[in-house]
Short mmCIF file of C-alpha atoms in Angstrom, two decimals:
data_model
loop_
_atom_site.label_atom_id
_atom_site.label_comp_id
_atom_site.label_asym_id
_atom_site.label_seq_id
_atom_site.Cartn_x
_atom_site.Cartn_y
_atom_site.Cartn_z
CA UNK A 2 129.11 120.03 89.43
CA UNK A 3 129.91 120.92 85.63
CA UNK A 4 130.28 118.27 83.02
CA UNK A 5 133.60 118.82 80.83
CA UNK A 6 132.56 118.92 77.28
CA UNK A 7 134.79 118.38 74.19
CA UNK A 8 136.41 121.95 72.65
CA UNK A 9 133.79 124.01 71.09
CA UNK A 10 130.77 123.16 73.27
CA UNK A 11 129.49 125.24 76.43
CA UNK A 12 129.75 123.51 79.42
CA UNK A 13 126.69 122.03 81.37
CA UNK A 14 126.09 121.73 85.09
CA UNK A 15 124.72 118.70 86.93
CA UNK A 16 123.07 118.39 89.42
CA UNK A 17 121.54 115.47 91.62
CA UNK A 18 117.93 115.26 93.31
CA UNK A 19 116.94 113.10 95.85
CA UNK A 20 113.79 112.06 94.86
CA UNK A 21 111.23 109.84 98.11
CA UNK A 22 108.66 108.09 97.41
CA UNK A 23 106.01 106.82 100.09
CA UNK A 24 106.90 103.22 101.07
CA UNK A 25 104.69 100.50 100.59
CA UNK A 26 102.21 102.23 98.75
CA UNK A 27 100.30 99.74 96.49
CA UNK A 28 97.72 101.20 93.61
CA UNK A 29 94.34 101.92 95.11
CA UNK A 30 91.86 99.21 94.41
CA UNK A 31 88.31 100.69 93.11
CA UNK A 32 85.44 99.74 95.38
CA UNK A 33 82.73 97.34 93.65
CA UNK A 34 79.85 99.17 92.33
CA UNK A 35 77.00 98.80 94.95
CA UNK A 36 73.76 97.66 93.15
CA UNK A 37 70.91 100.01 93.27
CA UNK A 38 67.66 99.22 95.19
CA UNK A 39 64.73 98.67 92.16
CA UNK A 40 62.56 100.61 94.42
CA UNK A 41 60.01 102.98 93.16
CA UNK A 42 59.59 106.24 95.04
CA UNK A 43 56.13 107.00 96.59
CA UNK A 44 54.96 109.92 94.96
CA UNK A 45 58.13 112.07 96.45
CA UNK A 46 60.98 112.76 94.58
CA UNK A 47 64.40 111.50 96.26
CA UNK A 48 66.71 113.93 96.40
CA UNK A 49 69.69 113.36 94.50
CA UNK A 50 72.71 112.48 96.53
CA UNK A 51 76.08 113.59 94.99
CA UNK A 52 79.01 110.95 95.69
CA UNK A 53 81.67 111.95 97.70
CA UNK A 54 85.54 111.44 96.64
CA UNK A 55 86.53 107.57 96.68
CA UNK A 56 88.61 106.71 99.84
CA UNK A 57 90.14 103.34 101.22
CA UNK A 58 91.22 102.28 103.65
CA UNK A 59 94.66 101.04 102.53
CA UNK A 60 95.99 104.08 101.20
CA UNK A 61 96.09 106.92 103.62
CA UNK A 62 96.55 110.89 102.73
CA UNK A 63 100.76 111.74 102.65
CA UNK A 64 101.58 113.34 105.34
CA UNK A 65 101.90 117.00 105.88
CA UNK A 66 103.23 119.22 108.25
CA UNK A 67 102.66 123.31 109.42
CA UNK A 68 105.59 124.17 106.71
CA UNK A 69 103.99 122.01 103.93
CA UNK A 70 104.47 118.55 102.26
CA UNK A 71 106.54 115.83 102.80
CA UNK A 72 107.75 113.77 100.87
CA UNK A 73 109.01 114.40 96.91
CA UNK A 74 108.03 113.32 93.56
CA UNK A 75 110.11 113.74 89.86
CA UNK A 76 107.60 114.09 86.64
CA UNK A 77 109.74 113.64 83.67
CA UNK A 78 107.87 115.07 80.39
CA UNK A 79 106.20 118.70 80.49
CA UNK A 80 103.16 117.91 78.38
CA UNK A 81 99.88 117.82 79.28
CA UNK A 82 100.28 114.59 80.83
CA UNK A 83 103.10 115.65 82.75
CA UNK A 84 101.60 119.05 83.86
CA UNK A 85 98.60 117.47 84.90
CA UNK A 86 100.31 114.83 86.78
CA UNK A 87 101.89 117.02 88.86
CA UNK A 88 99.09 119.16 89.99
CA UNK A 89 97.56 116.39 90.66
CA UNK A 90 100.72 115.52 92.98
CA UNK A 91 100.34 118.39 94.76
CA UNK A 92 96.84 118.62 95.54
CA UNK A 93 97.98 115.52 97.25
CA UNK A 94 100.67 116.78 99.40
CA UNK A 95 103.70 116.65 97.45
CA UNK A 96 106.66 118.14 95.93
CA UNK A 97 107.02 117.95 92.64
CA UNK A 98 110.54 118.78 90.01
CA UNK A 99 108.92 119.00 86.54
CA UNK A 100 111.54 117.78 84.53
CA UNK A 101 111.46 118.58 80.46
CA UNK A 102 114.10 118.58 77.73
CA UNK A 103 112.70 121.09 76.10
CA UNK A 104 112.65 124.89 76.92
CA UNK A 105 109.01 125.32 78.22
CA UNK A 106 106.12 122.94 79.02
CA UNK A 107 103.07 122.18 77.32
CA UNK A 108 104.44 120.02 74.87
CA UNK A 109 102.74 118.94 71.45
CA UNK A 110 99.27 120.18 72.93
CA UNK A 111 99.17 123.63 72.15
CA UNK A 112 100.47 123.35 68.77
CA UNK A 113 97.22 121.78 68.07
CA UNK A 114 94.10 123.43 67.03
CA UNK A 115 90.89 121.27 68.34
CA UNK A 116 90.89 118.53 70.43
CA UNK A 117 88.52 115.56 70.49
CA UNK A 118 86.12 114.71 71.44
CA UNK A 119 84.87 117.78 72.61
CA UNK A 120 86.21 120.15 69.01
CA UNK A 121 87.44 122.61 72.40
CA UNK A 122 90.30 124.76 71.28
CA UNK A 123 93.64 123.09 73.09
CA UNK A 124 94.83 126.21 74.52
CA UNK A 125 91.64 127.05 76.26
CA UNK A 126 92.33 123.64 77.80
CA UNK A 127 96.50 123.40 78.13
CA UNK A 128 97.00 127.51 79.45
CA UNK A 129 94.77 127.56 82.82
CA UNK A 130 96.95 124.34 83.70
CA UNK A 131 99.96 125.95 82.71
CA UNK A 132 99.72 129.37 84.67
CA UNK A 133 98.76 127.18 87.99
CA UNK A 134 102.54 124.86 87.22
CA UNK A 135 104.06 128.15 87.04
CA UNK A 136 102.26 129.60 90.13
CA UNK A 137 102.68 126.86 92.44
CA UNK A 138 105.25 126.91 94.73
CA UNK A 139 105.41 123.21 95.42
CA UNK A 140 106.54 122.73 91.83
CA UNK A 141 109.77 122.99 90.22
CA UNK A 142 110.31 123.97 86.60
CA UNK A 143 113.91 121.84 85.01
CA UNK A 144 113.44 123.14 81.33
CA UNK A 145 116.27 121.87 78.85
CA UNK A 146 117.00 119.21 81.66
CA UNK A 147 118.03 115.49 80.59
CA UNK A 148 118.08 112.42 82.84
CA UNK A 149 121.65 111.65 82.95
CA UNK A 150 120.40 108.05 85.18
CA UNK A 151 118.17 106.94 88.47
CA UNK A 152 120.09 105.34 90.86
CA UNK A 153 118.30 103.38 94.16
CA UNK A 154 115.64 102.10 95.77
CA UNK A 155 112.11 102.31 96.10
CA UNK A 156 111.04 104.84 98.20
CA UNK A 157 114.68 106.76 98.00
CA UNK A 158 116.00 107.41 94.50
CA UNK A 159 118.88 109.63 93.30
CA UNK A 160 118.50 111.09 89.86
CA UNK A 161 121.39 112.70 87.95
CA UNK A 162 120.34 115.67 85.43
CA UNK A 163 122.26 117.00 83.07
CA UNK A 164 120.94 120.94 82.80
CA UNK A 165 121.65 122.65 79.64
CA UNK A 166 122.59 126.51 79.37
CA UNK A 167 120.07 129.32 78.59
CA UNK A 168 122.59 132.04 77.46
CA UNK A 169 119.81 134.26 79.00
CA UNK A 170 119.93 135.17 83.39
CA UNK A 171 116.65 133.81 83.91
CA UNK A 172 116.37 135.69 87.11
CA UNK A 173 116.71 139.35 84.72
CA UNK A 174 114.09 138.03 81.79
CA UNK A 175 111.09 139.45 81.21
CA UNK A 176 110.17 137.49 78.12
CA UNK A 177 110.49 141.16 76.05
CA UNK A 178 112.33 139.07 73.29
CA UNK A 179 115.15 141.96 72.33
CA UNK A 180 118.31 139.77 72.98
CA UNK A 181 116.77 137.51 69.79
CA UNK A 182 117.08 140.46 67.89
CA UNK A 183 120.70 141.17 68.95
CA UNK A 184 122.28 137.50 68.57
CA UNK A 185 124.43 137.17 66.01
CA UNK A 186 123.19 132.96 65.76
CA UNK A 187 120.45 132.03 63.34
CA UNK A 188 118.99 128.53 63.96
CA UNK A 189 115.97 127.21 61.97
CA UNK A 190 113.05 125.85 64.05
CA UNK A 191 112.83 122.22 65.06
CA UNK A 192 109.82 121.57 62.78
CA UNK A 193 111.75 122.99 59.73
#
């Protein structure tokens, strides 16, 4: 569906995702921390036991089937909390639409030089993360998306985005960067 816009303006298309969410899923509870024995070995060293992942009871693995997940979750922000939301997402079973305003993920991240605590460089941390978003099949990329409104229930929502035009066939781009070079616009950078 395309949005009119006033004289002047390109037009926009729309489009609307159904969006499920597992029903009656409640936040996992962390188990109580079980208090150590104050025994003292005997002269043997005990082998160091490493603990496995945290599992309850209440919350159960999404289901999955031979031709993959089931079941579909919207991430709305493409920085690194957003990027590592939804791999996180689909290590547990799901689909995830990456949504992001702005025309590539990452977000404020890799301008940055250091990060704390650690002093590691950001893009040593932010680019692994980013090649596996774009390498995943289970996630979908909306770059210069808005979210027009969320409309339903738990468990079933319908989101409206609004999905703003390249000028550029994604499909032909190899990221070569000659058709800057050839358009006749000039606009200053955000930051400017």
């Amino acid at each position: 569906m395309v949005e009119n816009e006033p004289a002047g303006k390109p037009a926009t298309k729309t489009t609307k995702k159904t969006v499920k969410k597992a029903a009656g899923k409640k936040p996992a509870k962390k188990p109580a921390a079980k208090k150590a024995a104050a025994k003292k070995p005997s002269g043997k060293k005990a082998a160091a036991k490493k603990p496995g992942p945290l599992k309850t009871a209440d919350e159960p693995a999404p289901p999955k089937t031979a031709d993959g997940p089931i079941g579909a979750v919207m991430v709305v922000g493409g920085g690194i909390g957003g990027v590592q939301a939804s791999l996180d997402l689909v290590d547990m079973g799901y689909r995830v639409y990456l949504v992001d305003s702005g025309p590539s993920i990452g977000g404020v991240m890799g301008q940055l030089d250091k990060t704390f605590p650690t002093n590691d460089c950001s893009m040593c941390i932010l680019s692994p993360k980013l090649v596996e978003v774009g390498s995943n099949e289970n996630i979908e990329l909306y770059m210069l998306t808005d979210v027009l409104g969320v409309e339903g229930e738990s468990g079933r929502f319908e989101v409206k985005l609004r999905v703003r035009p390249r000028f550029v066939d994604v499909d032909k781009c190899t990221g070569c960067g000659i058709c800057t070079e050839h358009c006749r616009v000039k606009v200053k950078g955000p930051l400017q």
